[in-house]
CSV table of C-alpha atoms in Angstrom, one decimal:
chain,number,residue,atom,x,y,z
A,147,MET,CA,-0.4,0.0,0.2
A,148,LYS,CA,1.1,3.5,-0.8
A,149,ALA,CA,-0.3,4.8,2.4
A,150,LYS,CA,0.1,4.0,6.0
A,151,ILE,CA,-3.4,3.0,7.4
A,152,PHE,CA,-3.8,3.3,11.1
A,153,SER,CA,-5.6,0.2,13.0
A,154,LEU,CA,-8.4,1.8,15.1
A,155,SER,CA,-6.9,1.3,18.6
A,156,LEU,CA,-3.9,3.7,17.7
A,157,LEU,CA,-5.8,6.0,15.6
A,158,VAL,CA,-8.1,6.6,18.2
A,159,ALA,CA,-5.7,7.2,20.9
A,160,LEU,CA,-4.4,9.6,18.6
A,161,ILE,CA,-7.2,11.9,18.2
A,162,PHE,CA,-8.0,12.0,21.9
A,163,ALA,CA,-4.3,12.9,22.3
A,164,LEU,CA,-4.5,15.9,19.6
A,165,PRO,CA,-4.9,19.6,21.2
A,166,CYS,CA,-8.2,21.7,21.0
A,167,LEU,CA,-7.3,24.1,19.0
A,168,ALA,CA,-9.9,26.4,19.8
A,169,HIS,CA,-13.2,27.1,21.8
A,170,ALA,CA,-16.7,28.0,21.1
A,171,GLU,CA,-18.8,30.6,23.1
A,172,ILE,CA,-22.3,28.9,24.6
A,173,VAL,CA,-25.2,31.4,23.4
A,174,GLY,CA,-28.3,28.8,23.7
A,175,ARG,CA,-29.9,25.7,24.6
A,176,THR,CA,-31.6,22.5,22.9
A,177,SER,CA,-33.2,20.1,25.1
A,178,ASP,CA,-30.3,18.1,24.9
A,179,SER,CA,-27.2,20.3,23.9
A,180,TYR,CA,-26.1,23.6,23.3
A,181,ILE,CA,-25.7,26.3,20.7
A,182,HIS,CA,-22.4,27.7,20.2
A,183,ARG,CA,-20.9,30.4,18.1
A,184,TYR,CA,-17.1,30.3,17.1
A,185,THR,CA,-15.8,33.5,15.6
A,186,ALA,CA,-13.4,32.2,12.9
A,187,ASP,CA,-9.4,33.5,11.9
A,188,ASN,CA,-11.4,35.9,9.0
A,189,GLY,CA,-14.0,36.9,11.6
A,190,GLN,CA,-17.0,35.0,10.2
A,191,ASP,CA,-19.3,33.7,13.6
A,192,ILE,CA,-19.9,30.3,12.7
A,193,TYR,CA,-22.9,28.5,14.8
A,194,PHE,CA,-23.2,24.9,15.5
A,195,VAL,CA,-24.7,22.5,18.2
A,196,SER,CA,-23.1,20.1,20.5
A,197,ASN,CA,-23.4,18.1,22.9
A,198,THR,CA,-20.7,19.1,25.3
A,199,GLU,CA,-20.4,22.9,26.6
A,200,GLU,CA,-16.5,23.2,25.3
A,201,PRO,CA,-16.5,21.6,22.0
A,202,CYS,CA,-13.3,21.3,19.9
A,203,VAL,CA,-12.8,23.6,16.6
A,204,GLU,CA,-9.9,22.5,14.7
A,205,TYR,CA,-8.2,24.2,11.4
A,206,ASP,CA,-7.7,21.2,8.9
A,207,ASP,CA,-7.7,20.9,5.1
A,208,VAL,CA,-10.1,18.0,5.1
A,209,ASN,CA,-10.8,18.5,1.4
A,210,PHE,CA,-6.8,18.8,0.6
A,211,ASP,CA,-7.0,22.3,-1.7
A,212,GLY,CA,-4.4,23.6,0.5
A,213,HIS,CA,-6.6,26.0,2.4
A,214,PRO,CA,-7.4,25.1,5.7
A,215,ASP,CA,-10.9,24.4,6.7
A,216,LEU,CA,-12.9,24.2,10.1
A,217,ALA,CA,-13.3,20.6,11.8
A,218,VAL,CA,-16.2,21.2,14.4
A,219,VAL,CA,-16.8,18.8,17.2
A,220,THR,CA,-20.5,18.2,17.5
A,221,THR,CA,-20.4,15.1,19.7
A,222,MET,CA,-17.9,13.9,22.1
A,223,GLY,CA,-18.4,10.3,23.6
A,224,ALA,CA,-15.9,8.6,25.6
A,225,SER,CA,-14.5,6.7,22.4
A,226,ASN,CA,-16.2,8.2,19.4
A,227,THR,CA,-16.0,11.8,18.2
A,228,TRP,CA,-18.4,13.0,15.5
A,229,TYR,CA,-17.7,15.9,13.3
A,230,GLU,CA,-19.1,18.7,10.9
A,231,PHE,CA,-17.0,20.7,8.4
A,232,TYR,CA,-17.0,24.3,7.0
A,233,LEU,CA,-14.9,24.5,4.0
A,234,TRP,CA,-13.4,27.3,3.1
A,235,ASN,CA,-14.3,28.8,-0.4
A,236,GLY,CA,-12.0,31.8,-0.8
A,237,SER,CA,-13.9,34.6,0.9
A,238,GLU,CA,-15.5,32.8,4.1
A,239,TYR,CA,-16.4,29.1,5.6
A,240,ALA,CA,-19.6,27.2,4.0
A,241,TYR,CA,-20.9,24.4,5.6
A,242,ALA,CA,-20.0,21.1,3.9
A,243,GLU,CA,-22.9,18.9,2.7
A,244,ARG,CA,-22.3,15.3,2.9
A,245,TRP,CA,-24.1,11.9,1.7
A,246,THR,CA,-22.6,10.1,4.2
A,247,SER,CA,-23.4,8.5,7.6
A,248,ASP,CA,-21.9,10.4,10.5
A,249,ILE,CA,-18.3,11.0,10.5
A,250,ILE,CA,-16.5,9.9,13.4
A,251,ASN,CA,-13.1,9.9,14.4
A,252,TYR,CA,-12.3,11.1,10.9
A,253,TYR,CA,-8.6,10.9,9.3
A,254,LEU,CA,-6.9,11.8,6.1
A,255,VAL,CA,-5.2,9.7,3.2
A,256,ASN,CA,-3.1,10.3,0.2
A,257,GLY,CA,-4.3,13.7,0.0
A,258,LYS,CA,-7.5,12.5,-1.7
A,259,TYR,CA,-9.8,10.7,1.2
A,260,LEU,CA,-11.3,11.2,4.4
A,261,VAL,CA,-12.3,8.0,6.3
A,262,SER,CA,-14.8,7.8,9.2
A,263,MET,CA,-14.3,5.1,11.3
A,264,SER,CA,-16.4,4.2,14.8
A,265,ASN,CA,-14.8,2.5,17.7
A,266,ASP,CA,-17.5,0.4,18.5
A,267,GLY,CA,-16.0,-2.4,21.3
A,268,ASN,CA,-13.7,-4.8,21.4
A,269,ALA,CA,-10.5,-3.0,21.4
A,270,GLY,CA,-11.6,-1.7,17.7
A,271,VAL,CA,-12.2,-4.9,16.4
A,272,LEU,CA,-16.3,-3.6,16.4
A,273,CYS,CA,-16.3,-0.9,13.9
A,274,HIS,CA,-18.3,1.0,11.0
A,275,ALA,CA,-16.0,3.0,8.2
A,276,GLN,CA,-16.5,5.0,5.5
A,277,ILE,CA,-14.1,6.0,2.8
A,278,CYS,CA,-15.4,9.2,1.9
A,279,ALA,CA,-14.0,11.9,-1.0
A,280,TRP,CA,-15.3,15.2,-2.0
A,281,ASP,CA,-17.2,16.1,-5.1
A,282,GLY,CA,-17.2,19.8,-5.2
A,283,ASN,CA,-18.3,20.6,-1.6
A,284,VAL,CA,-20.3,17.3,-1.0
A,285,LEU,CA,-18.9,14.4,1.1
A,286,LYS,CA,-19.8,11.5,-0.6
A,287,PRO,CA,-19.1,7.7,0.5
A,288,VAL,CA,-16.8,5.7,-2.2
A,289,ARG,CA,-16.3,2.1,0.3
A,290,THR,CA,-18.1,1.5,3.7
A,291,MET,CA,-17.1,-1.5,6.0
A,292,VAL,CA,-19.3,-2.7,8.7
A,293,SER,CA,-17.9,-4.9,11.5
A,294,GLU,CA,-19.9,-6.4,13.9
A,295,GLU,CA,-21.0,-9.3,16.3
A,296,GLU,CA,-23.0,-11.8,13.4
A,297,THR,CA,-26.9,-11.3,13.6
A,298,ASN,CA,-29.3,-13.4,12.5
A,299,ILE,CA,-33.1,-12.3,11.9
A,300,VAL,CA,-35.9,-14.8,11.5
A,301,TRP,CA,-39.6,-13.4,10.4
A,302,GLU,CA,-42.4,-15.7,11.6
A,303,ASN,CA,-46.0,-14.3,10.5
A,304,ARG,CA,-45.3,-10.6,12.2
A,305,THR,CA,-42.9,-11.5,14.7
A,306,MET,CA,-39.3,-10.3,14.1
A,307,THR,CA,-36.8,-12.7,16.3
A,308,GLU,CA,-33.1,-10.9,16.2
A,309,THR,CA,-30.4,-13.3,17.2
A,310,ILE,CA,-26.8,-11.7,17.9
A,311,ASN,CA,-24.0,-13.8,18.5
A,312,LEU,CA,-21.6,-12.2,20.3
A,313,ASP,CA,-18.7,-15.2,20.1
A,314,ARG,CA,-18.8,-14.5,16.1
A,315,LEU,CA,-17.8,-11.8,14.2
A,316,HIS,CA,-19.1,-10.8,10.6
A,317,VAL,CA,-17.6,-8.3,8.6
A,318,VAL,CA,-18.6,-7.0,5.0
A,319,VAL,CA,-16.6,-4.4,2.8
A,320,ARG,CA,-19.0,-2.9,-0.2
A,321,ALA,CA,-18.2,-0.4,-2.7
A,322,LEU,CA,-20.7,3.0,-3.2
A,323,THR,CA,-22.1,2.4,-6.9
A,324,SER,CA,-24.7,5.3,-7.1
A,325,ILE,CA,-26.2,8.2,-5.1
A,326,GLU,CA,-28.9,6.5,-4.0
A,327,GLY,CA,-26.6,4.2,-1.9
A,328,SER,CA,-26.6,0.9,-4.1
A,329,ALA,CA,-23.4,-1.1,-3.3
A,330,ASP,CA,-21.6,-4.2,-4.4
A,331,VAL,CA,-20.5,-6.9,-1.8
A,332,LEU,CA,-16.6,-6.8,-2.2
A,333,TRP,CA,-15.6,-9.0,0.6
A,334,GLU,CA,-17.5,-10.8,3.3
A,335,LYS,CA,-16.1,-13.0,6.4
A,336,THR,CA,-17.7,-14.4,9.5
A,337,TYR,CA,-14.7,-15.3,12.2
A,338,ASP,CA,-15.1,-18.0,15.1
A,339,PRO,CA,-14.4,-17.3,17.8
A,340,MET,CA,-14.6,-13.5,17.9
A,341,PRO,CA,-10.7,-12.5,17.3
A,342,GLU,CA,-8.9,-10.3,19.0
A,343,ASP,CA,-5.6,-9.6,17.7
A,344,GLN,CA,-3.8,-7.2,15.2
A,345,ASN,CA,-3.5,-9.2,12.7
A,346,VAL,CA,-7.4,-9.4,11.9
A,347,LEU,CA,-7.6,-5.8,12.1
A,348,ASP,CA,-4.7,-5.6,9.2
A,349,GLU,CA,-6.6,-8.2,7.2
A,350,MET,CA,-10.1,-5.7,7.3
A,351,ASP,CA,-7.4,-2.6,6.0
A,352,MET,CA,-6.3,-4.7,3.6
A,353,HIS,CA,-9.7,-5.6,2.1
A,354,LEU,CA,-11.3,-2.1,2.7
A,355,TRP,CA,-8.5,-0.5,0.7
A,356,GLN,CA,-8.0,-2.9,-1.9
A,357,GLY,CA,-7.7,-1.3,-4.9
A,358,LEU,CA,-7.9,2.4,-3.6
A,359,LEU,CA,-4.0,3.1,-3.1
A,360,ASP,CA,-2.6,1.4,-6.2
């Protein structure tokens, strides 16, 4: 591979080690969150909602155009951080649209891809990942990976029974093929018993990125 892909455990450690570059001011409340105002380096006021009283606002060139953008923390959890982006368009910061799921624990790869990868437990083996690319100011998913406990659903008449096997891991990697969300399965595997080593994360990364970094 031409880029180093971090294991999730290392990625999360790096995210929480990053300094908070700026804090925003609370200007209001919702039922369960805070309305914040952040004054950017150009004097522009950015308003956003976050679940924390002191959310970080980071400057990062997330769309790879050579100019720092704003990465705003909207939710801070124990193992995951949710972001929204405001892109610099030459005169101001504009909210970045996205056709993706939530952006969590993002990192940048090869000056082309923005990756979201949640830590859902089991030392990072359980996760949801998205490799995303920009189309103008719209962030779109290119490839996804879901790694979760094996789940079986059985319908009997109007009754649904869901069984989760905590000892088996099911992983599926999909390539997005249309704006409607159609996807082709590129790789699928069930691990029995539930794996707990770095080699499994490496195998998952390999299949997630296969063909994108060549």
